Each structure stands twice: as C-alpha cells, then as structure tokens.
mmCIF file of N, CA and C and ligand atoms in Angstrom:
data_model
loop_
_atom_site.group_PDB
_atom_site.id
_atom_site.type_symbol
_atom_site.label_atom_id
_atom_site.label_comp_id
_atom_site.label_asym_id
_atom_site.label_seq_id
_atom_site.Cartn_x
_atom_site.Cartn_y
_atom_site.Cartn_z
ATOM 1 N N MET A 1 -39.750 -216.011 -44.606
ATOM 2 C CA MET A 1 -39.313 -216.734 -45.803
ATOM 3 C C MET A 1 -38.363 -215.881 -46.621
ATOM 4 N N HIS A 2 -38.780 -214.618 -46.829
ATOM 5 C CA HIS A 2 -37.989 -213.700 -47.638
ATOM 6 C C HIS A 2 -36.619 -213.473 -47.033
ATOM 7 N N PHE A 3 -36.616 -213.383 -45.721
ATOM 8 C CA PHE A 3 -35.379 -213.135 -44.986
ATOM 9 C C PHE A 3 -34.375 -214.262 -45.235
ATOM 10 N N GLN A 4 -34.881 -215.498 -45.171
ATOM 11 C CA GLN A 4 -34.028 -216.662 -45.423
ATOM 12 C C GLN A 4 -33.364 -216.578 -46.798
ATOM 13 N N GLU A 5 -34.182 -216.284 -47.798
ATOM 14 C CA GLU A 5 -33.670 -216.234 -49.174
ATOM 15 C C GLU A 5 -32.579 -215.173 -49.314
ATOM 16 N N THR A 6 -32.845 -214.006 -48.735
ATOM 17 C CA THR A 6 -31.867 -212.921 -48.803
ATOM 18 C C THR A 6 -30.547 -213.362 -48.185
ATOM 19 N N ARG A 7 -30.660 -214.067 -47.074
ATOM 20 C CA ARG A 7 -29.448 -214.522 -46.394
ATOM 21 C C ARG A 7 -28.650 -215.480 -47.270
ATOM 22 N N ILE A 8 -29.357 -216.367 -47.918
ATOM 23 C CA ILE A 8 -28.681 -217.341 -48.772
ATOM 24 C C ILE A 8 -28.004 -216.640 -49.946
ATOM 25 N N ILE A 9 -28.685 -215.667 -50.513
ATOM 26 C CA ILE A 9 -28.099 -214.933 -51.644
ATOM 27 C C ILE A 9 -26.864 -214.156 -51.194
ATOM 28 N N CYS A 10 -26.954 -213.527 -50.048
ATOM 29 C CA CYS A 10 -25.811 -212.792 -49.507
ATOM 30 C C CYS A 10 -24.624 -213.717 -49.306
ATOM 31 N N PHE A 11 -24.906 -214.876 -48.758
ATOM 32 C CA PHE A 11 -23.841 -215.839 -48.503
ATOM 33 C C PHE A 11 -23.190 -216.274 -49.813
ATOM 34 N N ALA A 12 -24.012 -216.496 -50.832
ATOM 35 C CA ALA A 12 -23.504 -216.917 -52.129
ATOM 36 C C ALA A 12 -22.602 -215.844 -52.734
ATOM 37 N N ILE A 13 -23.026 -214.603 -52.621
ATOM 38 C CA ILE A 13 -22.222 -213.491 -53.166
ATOM 39 C C ILE A 13 -20.877 -213.418 -52.438
ATOM 40 N N LEU A 14 -20.924 -213.539 -51.132
ATOM 41 C CA LEU A 14 -19.711 -213.509 -50.320
ATOM 42 C C LEU A 14 -18.746 -214.606 -50.753
ATOM 43 N N LEU A 15 -19.279 -215.784 -50.979
ATOM 44 C CA LEU A 15 -18.476 -216.935 -51.376
ATOM 45 C C LEU A 15 -17.762 -216.655 -52.693
ATOM 46 N N VAL A 16 -18.491 -216.060 -53.641
ATOM 47 C CA VAL A 16 -17.920 -215.751 -54.950
ATOM 48 C C VAL A 16 -16.782 -214.744 -54.801
ATOM 49 N N ILE A 17 -16.982 -213.748 -53.942
ATOM 50 C CA ILE A 17 -15.946 -212.723 -53.725
ATOM 51 C C ILE A 17 -14.690 -213.360 -53.139
ATOM 52 N N VAL A 18 -14.893 -214.187 -52.130
ATOM 53 C CA VAL A 18 -13.753 -214.836 -51.481
ATOM 54 C C VAL A 18 -12.978 -215.695 -52.472
ATOM 55 N N MET A 19 -13.710 -216.448 -53.310
ATOM 56 C CA MET A 19 -13.046 -217.315 -54.278
ATOM 57 C C MET A 19 -12.292 -216.506 -55.327
ATOM 58 N N ALA A 20 -12.855 -215.362 -55.718
ATOM 59 C CA ALA A 20 -12.201 -214.500 -56.704
ATOM 60 C C ALA A 20 -10.898 -213.954 -56.141
ATOM 61 N N GLN A 21 -10.911 -213.606 -54.853
ATOM 62 C CA GLN A 21 -9.693 -213.075 -54.233
ATOM 63 C C GLN A 21 -8.611 -214.135 -54.164
ATOM 64 N N LYS A 22 -9.013 -215.356 -53.860
ATOM 65 C CA LYS A 22 -8.044 -216.453 -53.802
ATOM 66 C C LYS A 22 -7.321 -216.590 -55.132
ATOM 67 N N ARG A 23 -8.069 -216.476 -56.218
ATOM 68 C CA ARG A 23 -7.472 -216.669 -57.537
ATOM 69 C C ARG A 23 -6.500 -215.545 -57.891
ATOM 70 N N ASN A 24 -6.674 -214.382 -57.261
ATOM 71 C CA ASN A 24 -5.804 -213.248 -57.573
ATOM 72 C C ASN A 24 -4.467 -213.294 -56.843
ATOM 73 N N GLU A 25 -4.353 -214.187 -55.870
ATOM 74 C CA GLU A 25 -3.092 -214.290 -55.146
ATOM 75 C C GLU A 25 -2.006 -214.749 -56.105
ATOM 76 N N PRO A 26 -0.797 -214.169 -55.966
ATOM 77 C CA PRO A 26 0.276 -214.607 -56.859
ATOM 78 C C PRO A 26 0.596 -216.087 -56.646
ATOM 79 N N GLN A 27 0.856 -216.774 -57.729
ATOM 80 C CA GLN A 27 1.201 -218.190 -57.638
ATOM 81 C C GLN A 27 2.700 -218.297 -57.427
ATOM 82 N N CYS A 28 3.092 -219.034 -56.422
ATOM 83 C CA CYS A 28 4.515 -219.185 -56.162
ATOM 84 C C CYS A 28 5.031 -220.425 -56.872
ATOM 85 N N ALA A 29 6.315 -220.393 -57.175
ATOM 86 C CA ALA A 29 6.939 -221.531 -57.850
ATOM 87 C C ALA A 29 7.159 -222.672 -56.861
ATOM 88 N N ARG A 30 7.697 -223.758 -57.353
ATOM 89 C CA ARG A 30 7.948 -224.930 -56.508
ATOM 90 C C ARG A 30 8.897 -224.578 -55.369
ATOM 91 N N ASN A 31 8.639 -225.156 -54.217
ATOM 92 C CA ASN A 31 9.458 -224.944 -53.015
ATOM 93 C C ASN A 31 9.419 -223.490 -52.526
ATOM 94 N N GLU A 32 8.415 -222.766 -53.014
ATOM 95 C CA GLU A 32 8.233 -221.395 -52.544
ATOM 96 C C GLU A 32 6.880 -221.284 -51.860
ATOM 97 N N GLU A 33 6.760 -220.280 -51.020
ATOM 98 C CA GLU A 33 5.460 -220.002 -50.426
ATOM 99 C C GLU A 33 5.271 -218.496 -50.356
ATOM 100 N N LEU A 34 4.014 -218.100 -50.350
ATOM 101 C CA LEU A 34 3.703 -216.673 -50.247
ATOM 102 C C LEU A 34 3.874 -216.244 -48.799
ATOM 103 N N LYS A 35 4.727 -215.252 -48.577
ATOM 104 C CA LYS A 35 4.937 -214.782 -47.221
ATOM 105 C C LYS A 35 4.391 -213.368 -47.073
ATOM 106 N N GLU A 36 3.564 -213.183 -46.057
ATOM 107 C CA GLU A 36 3.010 -211.862 -45.798
ATOM 108 C C GLU A 36 4.111 -210.906 -45.383
ATOM 109 N N CYS A 37 5.089 -211.454 -44.678
ATOM 110 C CA CYS A 37 6.218 -210.638 -44.231
ATOM 111 C C CYS A 37 7.479 -211.392 -44.571
ATOM 112 N N GLY A 38 7.898 -211.279 -45.837
ATOM 113 C CA GLY A 38 9.080 -212.003 -46.289
ATOM 114 C C GLY A 38 10.345 -211.260 -45.909
ATOM 115 N N SER A 39 11.449 -211.996 -45.876
ATOM 116 C CA SER A 39 12.724 -211.389 -45.534
ATOM 117 C C SER A 39 13.238 -210.541 -46.694
ATOM 118 N N ALA A 40 13.786 -209.377 -46.354
ATOM 119 C CA ALA A 40 14.407 -208.533 -47.376
ATOM 120 C C ALA A 40 15.730 -209.142 -47.821
ATOM 121 N N CYS A 41 16.207 -210.122 -47.077
ATOM 122 C CA CYS A 41 17.462 -210.804 -47.403
ATOM 123 C C CYS A 41 17.165 -212.293 -47.439
ATOM 124 N N GLU A 42 16.609 -212.740 -48.533
ATOM 125 C CA GLU A 42 16.223 -214.135 -48.656
ATOM 126 C C GLU A 42 17.456 -215.044 -48.595
ATOM 127 N N PRO A 43 17.349 -216.189 -47.927
ATOM 128 C CA PRO A 43 18.478 -217.120 -47.893
ATOM 129 C C PRO A 43 18.856 -217.573 -49.302
ATOM 130 N N THR A 44 20.135 -217.585 -49.567
ATOM 131 C CA THR A 44 20.634 -218.017 -50.868
ATOM 132 C C THR A 44 21.692 -219.083 -50.658
ATOM 133 N N CYS A 45 22.157 -219.671 -51.757
ATOM 134 C CA CYS A 45 23.243 -220.647 -51.669
ATOM 135 C C CYS A 45 24.449 -220.034 -50.981
ATOM 136 N N LYS A 46 24.781 -218.823 -51.374
ATOM 137 C CA LYS A 46 25.969 -218.140 -50.835
ATOM 138 C C LYS A 46 25.795 -217.767 -49.373
ATOM 139 N N ASP A 47 24.594 -217.368 -49.022
ATOM 140 C CA ASP A 47 24.339 -216.888 -47.670
ATOM 141 C C ASP A 47 23.033 -217.498 -47.152
ATOM 142 N N PRO A 48 23.097 -218.760 -46.738
ATOM 143 C CA PRO A 48 21.874 -219.473 -46.364
ATOM 144 C C PRO A 48 21.221 -218.965 -45.078
ATOM 145 N N VAL A 49 22.009 -218.311 -44.230
ATOM 146 C CA VAL A 49 21.422 -217.762 -43.005
ATOM 147 C C VAL A 49 21.783 -216.288 -42.918
ATOM 148 N N PRO A 50 21.142 -215.467 -43.745
ATOM 149 C CA PRO A 50 21.535 -214.065 -43.818
ATOM 150 C C PRO A 50 21.211 -213.295 -42.559
ATOM 151 N N PHE A 51 22.102 -212.379 -42.248
ATOM 152 C CA PHE A 51 21.840 -211.427 -41.169
ATOM 153 C C PHE A 51 21.144 -210.246 -41.823
ATOM 154 N N CYS A 52 19.938 -209.929 -41.410
ATOM 155 C CA CYS A 52 19.162 -208.935 -42.123
ATOM 156 C C CYS A 52 18.741 -207.789 -41.222
ATOM 157 N N ARG A 53 19.034 -206.582 -41.657
ATOM 158 C CA ARG A 53 18.689 -205.411 -40.863
ATOM 159 C C ARG A 53 17.454 -204.719 -41.416
ATOM 160 N N PHE A 54 16.972 -205.189 -42.561
ATOM 161 C CA PHE A 54 15.900 -204.462 -43.237
ATOM 162 C C PHE A 54 14.530 -204.980 -42.841
ATOM 163 N N PRO A 55 13.522 -204.116 -42.923
ATOM 164 C CA PRO A 55 12.160 -204.576 -42.623
ATOM 165 C C PRO A 55 11.682 -205.568 -43.677
ATOM 166 N N CYS A 56 10.642 -206.298 -43.358
ATOM 167 C CA CYS A 56 10.227 -207.360 -44.271
ATOM 168 C C CYS A 56 9.516 -206.802 -45.502
ATOM 169 N N ILE A 57 9.419 -207.653 -46.501
ATOM 170 C CA ILE A 57 8.730 -207.318 -47.748
ATOM 171 C C ILE A 57 7.372 -208.000 -47.694
ATOM 172 N N ASN A 58 6.330 -207.262 -48.096
ATOM 173 C CA ASN A 58 4.985 -207.819 -47.997
ATOM 174 C C ASN A 58 4.621 -208.674 -49.200
ATOM 175 N N ASN A 59 3.921 -209.753 -48.909
ATOM 176 C CA ASN A 59 3.334 -210.612 -49.946
ATOM 177 C C ASN A 59 4.308 -210.957 -51.062
ATOM 178 N N VAL A 60 5.304 -211.735 -50.707
ATOM 179 C CA VAL A 60 6.332 -212.104 -51.673
ATOM 180 C C VAL A 60 6.513 -213.621 -51.646
ATOM 181 N N CYS A 61 6.833 -214.175 -52.811
ATOM 182 C CA CYS A 61 7.096 -215.606 -52.884
ATOM 183 C C CYS A 61 8.536 -215.849 -52.477
ATOM 184 N N GLN A 62 8.725 -216.649 -51.449
ATOM 185 C CA GLN A 62 10.089 -216.951 -51.026
ATOM 186 C C GLN A 62 10.232 -218.433 -50.748
ATOM 187 N N CYS A 63 11.483 -218.868 -50.658
ATOM 188 C CA CYS A 63 11.768 -220.285 -50.448
ATOM 189 C C CYS A 63 11.163 -220.767 -49.126
ATOM 190 N N VAL A 64 10.613 -221.977 -49.146
ATOM 191 C CA VAL A 64 10.104 -222.558 -47.912
ATOM 192 C C VAL A 64 11.288 -222.949 -47.031
ATOM 193 N N LEU A 65 11.008 -223.213 -45.771
ATOM 194 C CA LEU A 65 12.049 -223.546 -44.802
ATOM 195 C C LEU A 65 12.899 -224.717 -45.308
ATOM 196 N N GLY A 66 14.200 -224.583 -45.224
ATOM 197 C CA GLY A 66 15.095 -225.653 -45.666
ATOM 198 C C GLY A 66 15.553 -225.499 -47.100
ATOM 199 N N PHE A 67 14.996 -224.511 -47.822
ATOM 200 C CA PHE A 67 15.386 -224.279 -49.213
ATOM 201 C C PHE A 67 16.017 -222.902 -49.358
ATOM 202 N N VAL A 68 16.904 -222.764 -50.343
ATOM 203 C CA VAL A 68 17.580 -221.482 -50.580
ATOM 204 C C VAL A 68 17.531 -221.143 -52.061
ATOM 205 N N ARG A 69 17.737 -219.881 -52.367
ATOM 206 C CA ARG A 69 17.684 -219.401 -53.747
ATOM 207 C C ARG A 69 18.978 -219.759 -54.476
ATOM 208 N N HIS A 70 18.836 -220.464 -55.593
ATOM 209 C CA HIS A 70 20.000 -220.871 -56.392
ATOM 210 C C HIS A 70 20.484 -219.680 -57.222
ATOM 211 N N PRO A 71 21.811 -219.433 -57.269
ATOM 212 C CA PRO A 71 22.318 -218.218 -57.914
ATOM 213 C C PRO A 71 22.090 -218.169 -59.427
ATOM 214 N N THR A 72 22.096 -219.289 -60.099
ATOM 215 C CA THR A 72 21.961 -219.233 -61.557
ATOM 216 C C THR A 72 20.542 -219.555 -62.029
ATOM 217 N N THR A 73 19.909 -220.567 -61.448
ATOM 218 C CA THR A 73 18.567 -220.929 -61.907
ATOM 219 C C THR A 73 17.489 -220.045 -61.286
ATOM 220 N N GLY A 74 17.775 -219.492 -60.103
ATOM 221 C CA GLY A 74 16.785 -218.679 -59.424
ATOM 222 C C GLY A 74 15.715 -219.510 -58.729
ATOM 223 N N ASN A 75 15.842 -220.836 -58.816
ATOM 224 C CA ASN A 75 14.869 -221.695 -58.140
ATOM 225 C C ASN A 75 15.233 -221.861 -56.675
ATOM 226 N N CYS A 76 14.262 -222.314 -55.904
ATOM 227 C CA CYS A 76 14.547 -222.651 -54.520
ATOM 228 C C CYS A 76 14.965 -224.110 -54.460
ATOM 229 N N VAL A 77 16.157 -224.336 -53.954
ATOM 230 C CA VAL A 77 16.712 -225.690 -53.929
ATOM 231 C C VAL A 77 17.171 -226.042 -52.524
ATOM 232 N N ARG A 78 17.353 -227.343 -52.310
ATOM 233 C CA ARG A 78 17.978 -227.756 -51.056
ATOM 234 C C ARG A 78 19.445 -227.348 -51.120
ATOM 235 N N GLN A 79 20.021 -227.132 -49.953
ATOM 236 C CA GLN A 79 21.381 -226.621 -49.962
ATOM 237 C C GLN A 79 22.382 -227.561 -50.609
ATOM 238 N N ASN A 80 22.113 -228.852 -50.538
ATOM 239 C CA ASN A 80 23.069 -229.771 -51.160
ATOM 240 C C ASN A 80 22.968 -229.726 -52.685
ATOM 241 N N GLN A 81 22.028 -228.942 -53.217
ATOM 242 C CA GLN A 81 21.928 -228.771 -54.670
ATOM 243 C C GLN A 81 22.567 -227.458 -55.108
ATOM 244 N N CYS A 82 23.166 -226.758 -54.168
ATOM 245 C CA CYS A 82 23.852 -225.517 -54.506
ATOM 246 C C CYS A 82 25.165 -225.844 -55.199
ATOM 247 N N PRO A 83 25.625 -224.944 -56.091
ATOM 248 C CA PRO A 83 26.818 -225.243 -56.871
ATOM 249 C C PRO A 83 28.069 -225.449 -56.028
ATOM 250 N N ASP A 84 28.170 -224.740 -54.913
ATOM 251 C CA ASP A 84 29.427 -224.834 -54.158
ATOM 252 C C ASP A 84 29.295 -225.696 -52.906
ATOM 253 N N ALA A 85 28.235 -226.505 -52.880
ATOM 254 C CA ALA A 85 28.034 -227.333 -51.697
ATOM 255 C C ALA A 85 29.205 -228.300 -51.533
ATOM 256 N N LYS A 86 29.869 -228.211 -50.434
ATOM 257 C CA LYS A 86 30.924 -229.181 -50.144
ATOM 258 C C LYS A 86 30.265 -230.395 -49.516
ATOM 259 N N ASN A 87 31.064 -231.282 -49.041
ATOM 260 C CA ASN A 87 30.483 -232.481 -48.444
ATOM 261 C C ASN A 87 30.101 -232.218 -47.000
ATOM 262 N N CYS A 88 29.054 -231.474 -46.841
ATOM 263 C CA CYS A 88 28.571 -231.218 -45.496
ATOM 264 C C CYS A 88 27.679 -232.380 -45.070
ATOM 265 N N GLY A 89 27.483 -232.482 -43.763
ATOM 266 C CA GLY A 89 26.658 -233.562 -43.248
ATOM 267 C C GLY A 89 25.189 -233.365 -43.566
ATOM 268 N N VAL A 90 24.395 -234.363 -43.196
ATOM 269 C CA VAL A 90 22.946 -234.234 -43.349
ATOM 270 C C VAL A 90 22.486 -233.033 -42.519
ATOM 271 N N ASN A 91 21.562 -232.290 -43.022
ATOM 272 C CA ASN A 91 20.994 -231.114 -42.346
ATOM 273 C C ASN A 91 22.019 -229.991 -42.171
ATOM 274 N N GLU A 92 23.136 -230.109 -42.884
ATOM 275 C CA GLU A 92 24.146 -229.063 -42.801
ATOM 276 C C GLU A 92 24.286 -228.380 -44.144
ATOM 277 N N THR A 93 24.798 -227.182 -44.117
ATOM 278 C CA THR A 93 24.976 -226.381 -45.314
ATOM 279 C C THR A 93 26.363 -225.775 -45.326
ATOM 280 N N PHE A 94 26.969 -225.786 -46.511
ATOM 281 C CA PHE A 94 28.262 -225.131 -46.641
ATOM 282 C C PHE A 94 28.069 -223.623 -46.675
ATOM 283 N N SER A 95 28.928 -222.921 -45.997
ATOM 284 C CA SER A 95 28.844 -221.466 -46.009
ATOM 285 C C SER A 95 30.236 -220.864 -46.145
ATOM 286 N N GLU A 96 30.368 -219.908 -47.061
ATOM 287 C CA GLU A 96 31.650 -219.214 -47.211
ATOM 288 C C GLU A 96 31.871 -218.251 -46.053
ATOM 289 N N CYS A 97 30.756 -217.813 -45.497
ATOM 290 C CA CYS A 97 30.834 -216.875 -44.368
ATOM 291 C C CYS A 97 29.835 -217.333 -43.322
ATOM 292 N N GLY A 98 30.266 -218.282 -42.510
ATOM 293 C CA GLY A 98 29.369 -218.839 -41.495
ATOM 294 C C GLY A 98 29.301 -217.945 -40.273
ATOM 295 N N THR A 99 28.258 -218.153 -39.495
ATOM 296 C CA THR A 99 28.113 -217.357 -38.281
ATOM 297 C C THR A 99 29.039 -217.877 -37.186
ATOM 298 N N ALA A 100 29.513 -216.941 -36.368
ATOM 299 C CA ALA A 100 30.347 -217.323 -35.233
ATOM 300 C C ALA A 100 29.485 -217.903 -34.120
ATOM 301 N N CYS A 101 28.196 -217.785 -34.243
ATOM 302 C CA CYS A 101 27.286 -218.271 -33.203
ATOM 303 C C CYS A 101 26.241 -219.177 -33.835
ATOM 304 N N GLU A 102 26.644 -220.366 -34.163
ATOM 305 C CA GLU A 102 25.706 -221.306 -34.773
ATOM 306 C C GLU A 102 24.625 -221.675 -33.756
ATOM 307 N N PRO A 103 23.367 -221.674 -34.185
ATOM 308 C CA PRO A 103 22.294 -222.069 -33.259
ATOM 309 C C PRO A 103 22.499 -223.509 -32.782
ATOM 310 N N SER A 104 22.252 -223.733 -31.525
ATOM 311 C CA SER A 104 22.435 -225.072 -30.971
ATOM 312 C C SER A 104 21.234 -225.425 -30.111
ATOM 313 N N CYS A 105 21.205 -226.672 -29.680
ATOM 314 C CA CYS A 105 20.101 -227.093 -28.808
ATOM 315 C C CYS A 105 20.067 -226.258 -27.533
ATOM 316 N N SER A 106 21.239 -225.949 -26.984
ATOM 317 C CA SER A 106 21.272 -225.198 -25.733
ATOM 318 C C SER A 106 21.015 -223.704 -25.963
ATOM 319 N N ASN A 107 21.299 -223.233 -27.172
ATOM 320 C CA ASN A 107 21.055 -221.823 -27.494
ATOM 321 C C ASN A 107 20.556 -221.709 -28.930
ATOM 322 N N PRO A 108 19.260 -222.021 -29.138
ATOM 323 C CA PRO A 108 18.724 -222.103 -30.505
ATOM 324 C C PRO A 108 18.619 -220.751 -31.206
ATOM 325 N N GLU A 109 18.544 -219.670 -30.435
ATOM 326 C CA GLU A 109 18.464 -218.357 -31.063
ATOM 327 C C GLU A 109 19.465 -217.397 -30.450
ATOM 328 N N PRO A 110 20.747 -217.588 -30.784
ATOM 329 C CA PRO A 110 21.767 -216.701 -30.211
ATOM 330 C C PRO A 110 21.507 -215.261 -30.613
ATOM 331 N N ARG A 111 21.588 -214.371 -29.645
ATOM 332 C CA ARG A 111 21.260 -212.967 -29.934
ATOM 333 C C ARG A 111 22.509 -212.141 -30.151
ATOM 334 N N MET A 112 23.348 -212.085 -29.146
ATOM 335 C CA MET A 112 24.552 -211.282 -29.290
ATOM 336 C C MET A 112 25.587 -212.109 -30.035
ATOM 337 N N CYS A 113 26.045 -211.601 -31.167
ATOM 338 C CA CYS A 113 27.044 -212.350 -31.906
ATOM 339 C C CYS A 113 27.930 -211.376 -32.666
ATOM 340 N N THR A 114 29.196 -211.706 -32.768
ATOM 341 C CA THR A 114 30.086 -210.877 -33.581
ATOM 342 C C THR A 114 29.711 -211.076 -35.039
ATOM 343 N N ARG A 115 29.963 -210.091 -35.852
ATOM 344 C CA ARG A 115 29.607 -210.155 -37.267
ATOM 345 C C ARG A 115 30.659 -210.927 -38.060
ATOM 346 N N GLN A 116 31.715 -211.323 -37.386
ATOM 347 C CA GLN A 116 32.833 -211.966 -38.074
ATOM 348 C C GLN A 116 32.402 -213.283 -38.724
ATOM 349 N N CYS A 117 32.986 -213.586 -39.869
ATOM 350 C CA CYS A 117 32.672 -214.816 -40.590
ATOM 351 C C CYS A 117 33.529 -215.966 -40.097
ATOM 352 N N ILE A 118 32.923 -217.127 -40.034
ATOM 353 C CA ILE A 118 33.706 -218.356 -39.986
ATOM 354 C C ILE A 118 33.773 -218.808 -41.444
ATOM 355 N N VAL A 119 34.957 -218.817 -42.002
ATOM 356 C CA VAL A 119 35.110 -219.005 -43.442
ATOM 357 C C VAL A 119 34.999 -220.484 -43.825
ATOM 358 N N ASP A 120 34.310 -220.724 -44.927
ATOM 359 C CA ASP A 120 34.197 -222.071 -45.516
ATOM 360 C C ASP A 120 33.892 -223.139 -44.470
ATOM 361 N N VAL A 121 32.691 -223.105 -43.987
ATOM 362 C CA VAL A 121 32.341 -223.996 -42.888
ATOM 363 C C VAL A 121 30.997 -224.668 -43.175
ATOM 364 N N CYS A 122 30.847 -225.874 -42.654
ATOM 365 C CA CYS A 122 29.552 -226.549 -42.722
ATOM 366 C C CYS A 122 28.786 -226.204 -41.452
ATOM 367 N N GLN A 123 27.624 -225.628 -41.622
ATOM 368 C CA GLN A 123 26.811 -225.295 -40.455
ATOM 369 C C GLN A 123 25.396 -225.813 -40.644
ATOM 370 N N CYS A 124 24.661 -225.804 -39.567
ATOM 371 C CA CYS A 124 23.294 -226.327 -39.619
ATOM 372 C C CYS A 124 22.452 -225.536 -40.627
ATOM 373 N N SER A 125 21.671 -226.258 -41.421
ATOM 374 C CA SER A 125 20.790 -225.636 -42.399
ATOM 375 C C SER A 125 19.728 -224.808 -41.676
ATOM 376 N N PRO A 126 19.116 -223.845 -42.395
ATOM 377 C CA PRO A 126 18.055 -223.047 -41.770
ATOM 378 C C PRO A 126 16.973 -223.954 -41.173
ATOM 379 N N GLY A 127 16.586 -223.682 -39.975
ATOM 380 C CA GLY A 127 15.563 -224.485 -39.316
ATOM 381 C C GLY A 127 16.143 -225.612 -38.479
ATOM 382 N N PHE A 128 17.479 -225.778 -38.566
ATOM 383 C CA PHE A 128 18.136 -226.830 -37.791
ATOM 384 C C PHE A 128 19.103 -226.221 -36.780
ATOM 385 N N VAL A 129 19.346 -226.946 -35.704
ATOM 386 C CA VAL A 129 20.281 -226.476 -34.681
ATOM 387 C C VAL A 129 21.285 -227.581 -34.374
ATOM 388 N N ARG A 130 22.444 -227.178 -33.865
ATOM 389 C CA ARG A 130 23.519 -228.122 -33.560
ATOM 390 C C ARG A 130 23.176 -228.916 -32.313
ATOM 391 N N GLY A 131 23.071 -230.227 -32.453
ATOM 392 C CA GLY A 131 22.823 -231.086 -31.294
ATOM 393 C C GLY A 131 24.058 -231.921 -31.016
ATOM 394 N N THR A 132 23.921 -232.866 -30.152
ATOM 395 C CA THR A 132 25.089 -233.695 -29.824
ATOM 396 C C THR A 132 25.463 -234.596 -30.997
ATOM 397 N N LYS A 133 24.458 -235.008 -31.789
ATOM 398 C CA LYS A 133 24.746 -235.890 -32.923
ATOM 399 C C LYS A 133 24.346 -235.222 -34.231
ATOM 400 N N GLY A 134 24.944 -234.076 -34.503
ATOM 401 C CA GLY A 134 24.660 -233.392 -35.756
ATOM 402 C C GLY A 134 23.536 -232.382 -35.637
ATOM 403 N N CYS A 135 23.079 -231.890 -36.809
ATOM 404 C CA CYS A 135 22.064 -230.840 -36.813
ATOM 405 C C CYS A 135 20.675 -231.454 -36.855
ATOM 406 N N VAL A 136 19.847 -231.025 -35.949
ATOM 407 C CA VAL A 136 18.483 -231.562 -35.856
ATOM 408 C C VAL A 136 17.496 -230.406 -35.778
ATOM 409 N N ARG A 137 16.226 -230.741 -36.032
ATOM 410 C CA ARG A 137 15.202 -229.719 -35.831
ATOM 411 C C ARG A 137 15.108 -229.430 -34.343
ATOM 412 N N LYS A 138 14.783 -228.157 -34.048
ATOM 413 C CA LYS A 138 14.767 -227.703 -32.655
ATOM 414 C C LYS A 138 13.954 -228.640 -31.767
ATOM 415 N N ASP A 139 12.815 -229.116 -32.297
ATOM 416 C CA ASP A 139 11.946 -229.945 -31.459
ATOM 417 C C ASP A 139 12.458 -231.378 -31.359
ATOM 418 N N HIS A 140 13.617 -231.662 -32.003
ATOM 419 C CA HIS A 140 14.226 -232.991 -31.885
ATOM 420 C C HIS A 140 15.432 -232.981 -30.945
ATOM 421 N N CYS A 141 15.646 -231.874 -30.257
ATOM 422 C CA CYS A 141 16.785 -231.776 -29.343
ATOM 423 C C CYS A 141 16.616 -232.730 -28.155
HETATM 424 C C1 NAG B 201 18.492 -234.437 -39.575
HETATM 425 O O1 NAG B 201 17.351 -233.837 -39.006
HETATM 426 C C2 NAG B 201 16.326 -234.746 -38.647
HETATM 427 C C3 NAG B 201 15.154 -233.920 -38.159
HETATM 428 O O2 NAG B 201 15.445 -233.279 -36.955
HETATM 429 C C4 NAG B 201 16.854 -235.715 -37.578
HETATM 430 O O3 NAG B 201 15.858 -236.638 -37.249
HETATM 431 C C5 NAG B 201 18.078 -236.421 -38.105
HETATM 432 O O4 NAG B 201 18.639 -237.214 -37.064
HETATM 433 C C6 NAG B 201 19.118 -235.396 -38.566
HETATM 434 N N1 NAG B 201 20.246 -236.103 -39.141
HETATM 435 C C7 NAG B 201 21.515 -235.888 -38.720
HETATM 436 C C8 NAG B 201 22.568 -236.728 -39.360
HETATM 437 O O5 NAG B 201 21.801 -235.043 -37.898
#
C-alpha cells in the first residue's frame, strides 16, 4: 500500500517539474517557432534563402517555414508582405540576389553552386521547389 502511495506522489512531483519547465520556455511571437538549432542567418525579406556558413544558434525564436524577417517591423511575414516584393508568382519570392541554382523537382537540394547572384529575380519561396507549373512543395512534385 505504502509503495503505491509513494509512486503516486513521485509521479505528481515529476508532473509539476515538467509543467514548470514548459512555462520557462521563451514565448515566440506570431509566425515564429522555437528552434533548438536555429540558423545563424535567418531568412529575411532581402535574403529569403540565405547561404549560411555558421553553426546554428540554440533555442532561438525564428520564422516558421514560408515566413521571413521583415526589415523594419522585425516580424515574421510572408514574402509577399515584404516592402520590395515585386509581382512574383504564387509560392515565389522576389530576391535582389537570387541563387544560380534554384531548387527544382529534379534537384530539390542543389549542392554545388556558384556564389554568383541572379539579380532581381523571382524564385521559389523557402520550402518550395521549381516544378513544371510554378513553385510547389517538394512532396507535390
Ligand atoms: C503553390 O504551392 C502549393 C503547394 O505545393 C501548390 O499546390 C500550388 O499549385 C502552388 N501554386 C503555384 C501557382 O505554383
């Protein structure tokens, strides 16, 4: 009998500890999520698909997939809400310095690529790849 009670009390204490830890986690703003290994080069309006050489940052609030950091408000917004968004297609993002190797259905994660910019170009938004009929999610190829 005693053993049972002790077990229940232990479980209750554990539950309280777990709940207390949850409350201590930093609260992220809208369209952000807590990332255990966030990018040191978060996607922004200016550079929605950054090339990053730095190791990740631990436990940081960053924009969820499909959102980028707005330069003036600091909020995470869809790319078409960026100040310099041109008339790019659905699932596309304007970039002043686009990649020479846009991800596509046939090559969703290009590895070797020149660092050269494709200037002022509409390219697939983060999480999307170039398909035959515009930019789609990889699993929609
Ligand atoms: C945008 O992406 C969605 C999700 O993959 C896809 O269903 C839709 O066809 C895309 N739209 C265009 C215009 O590419």
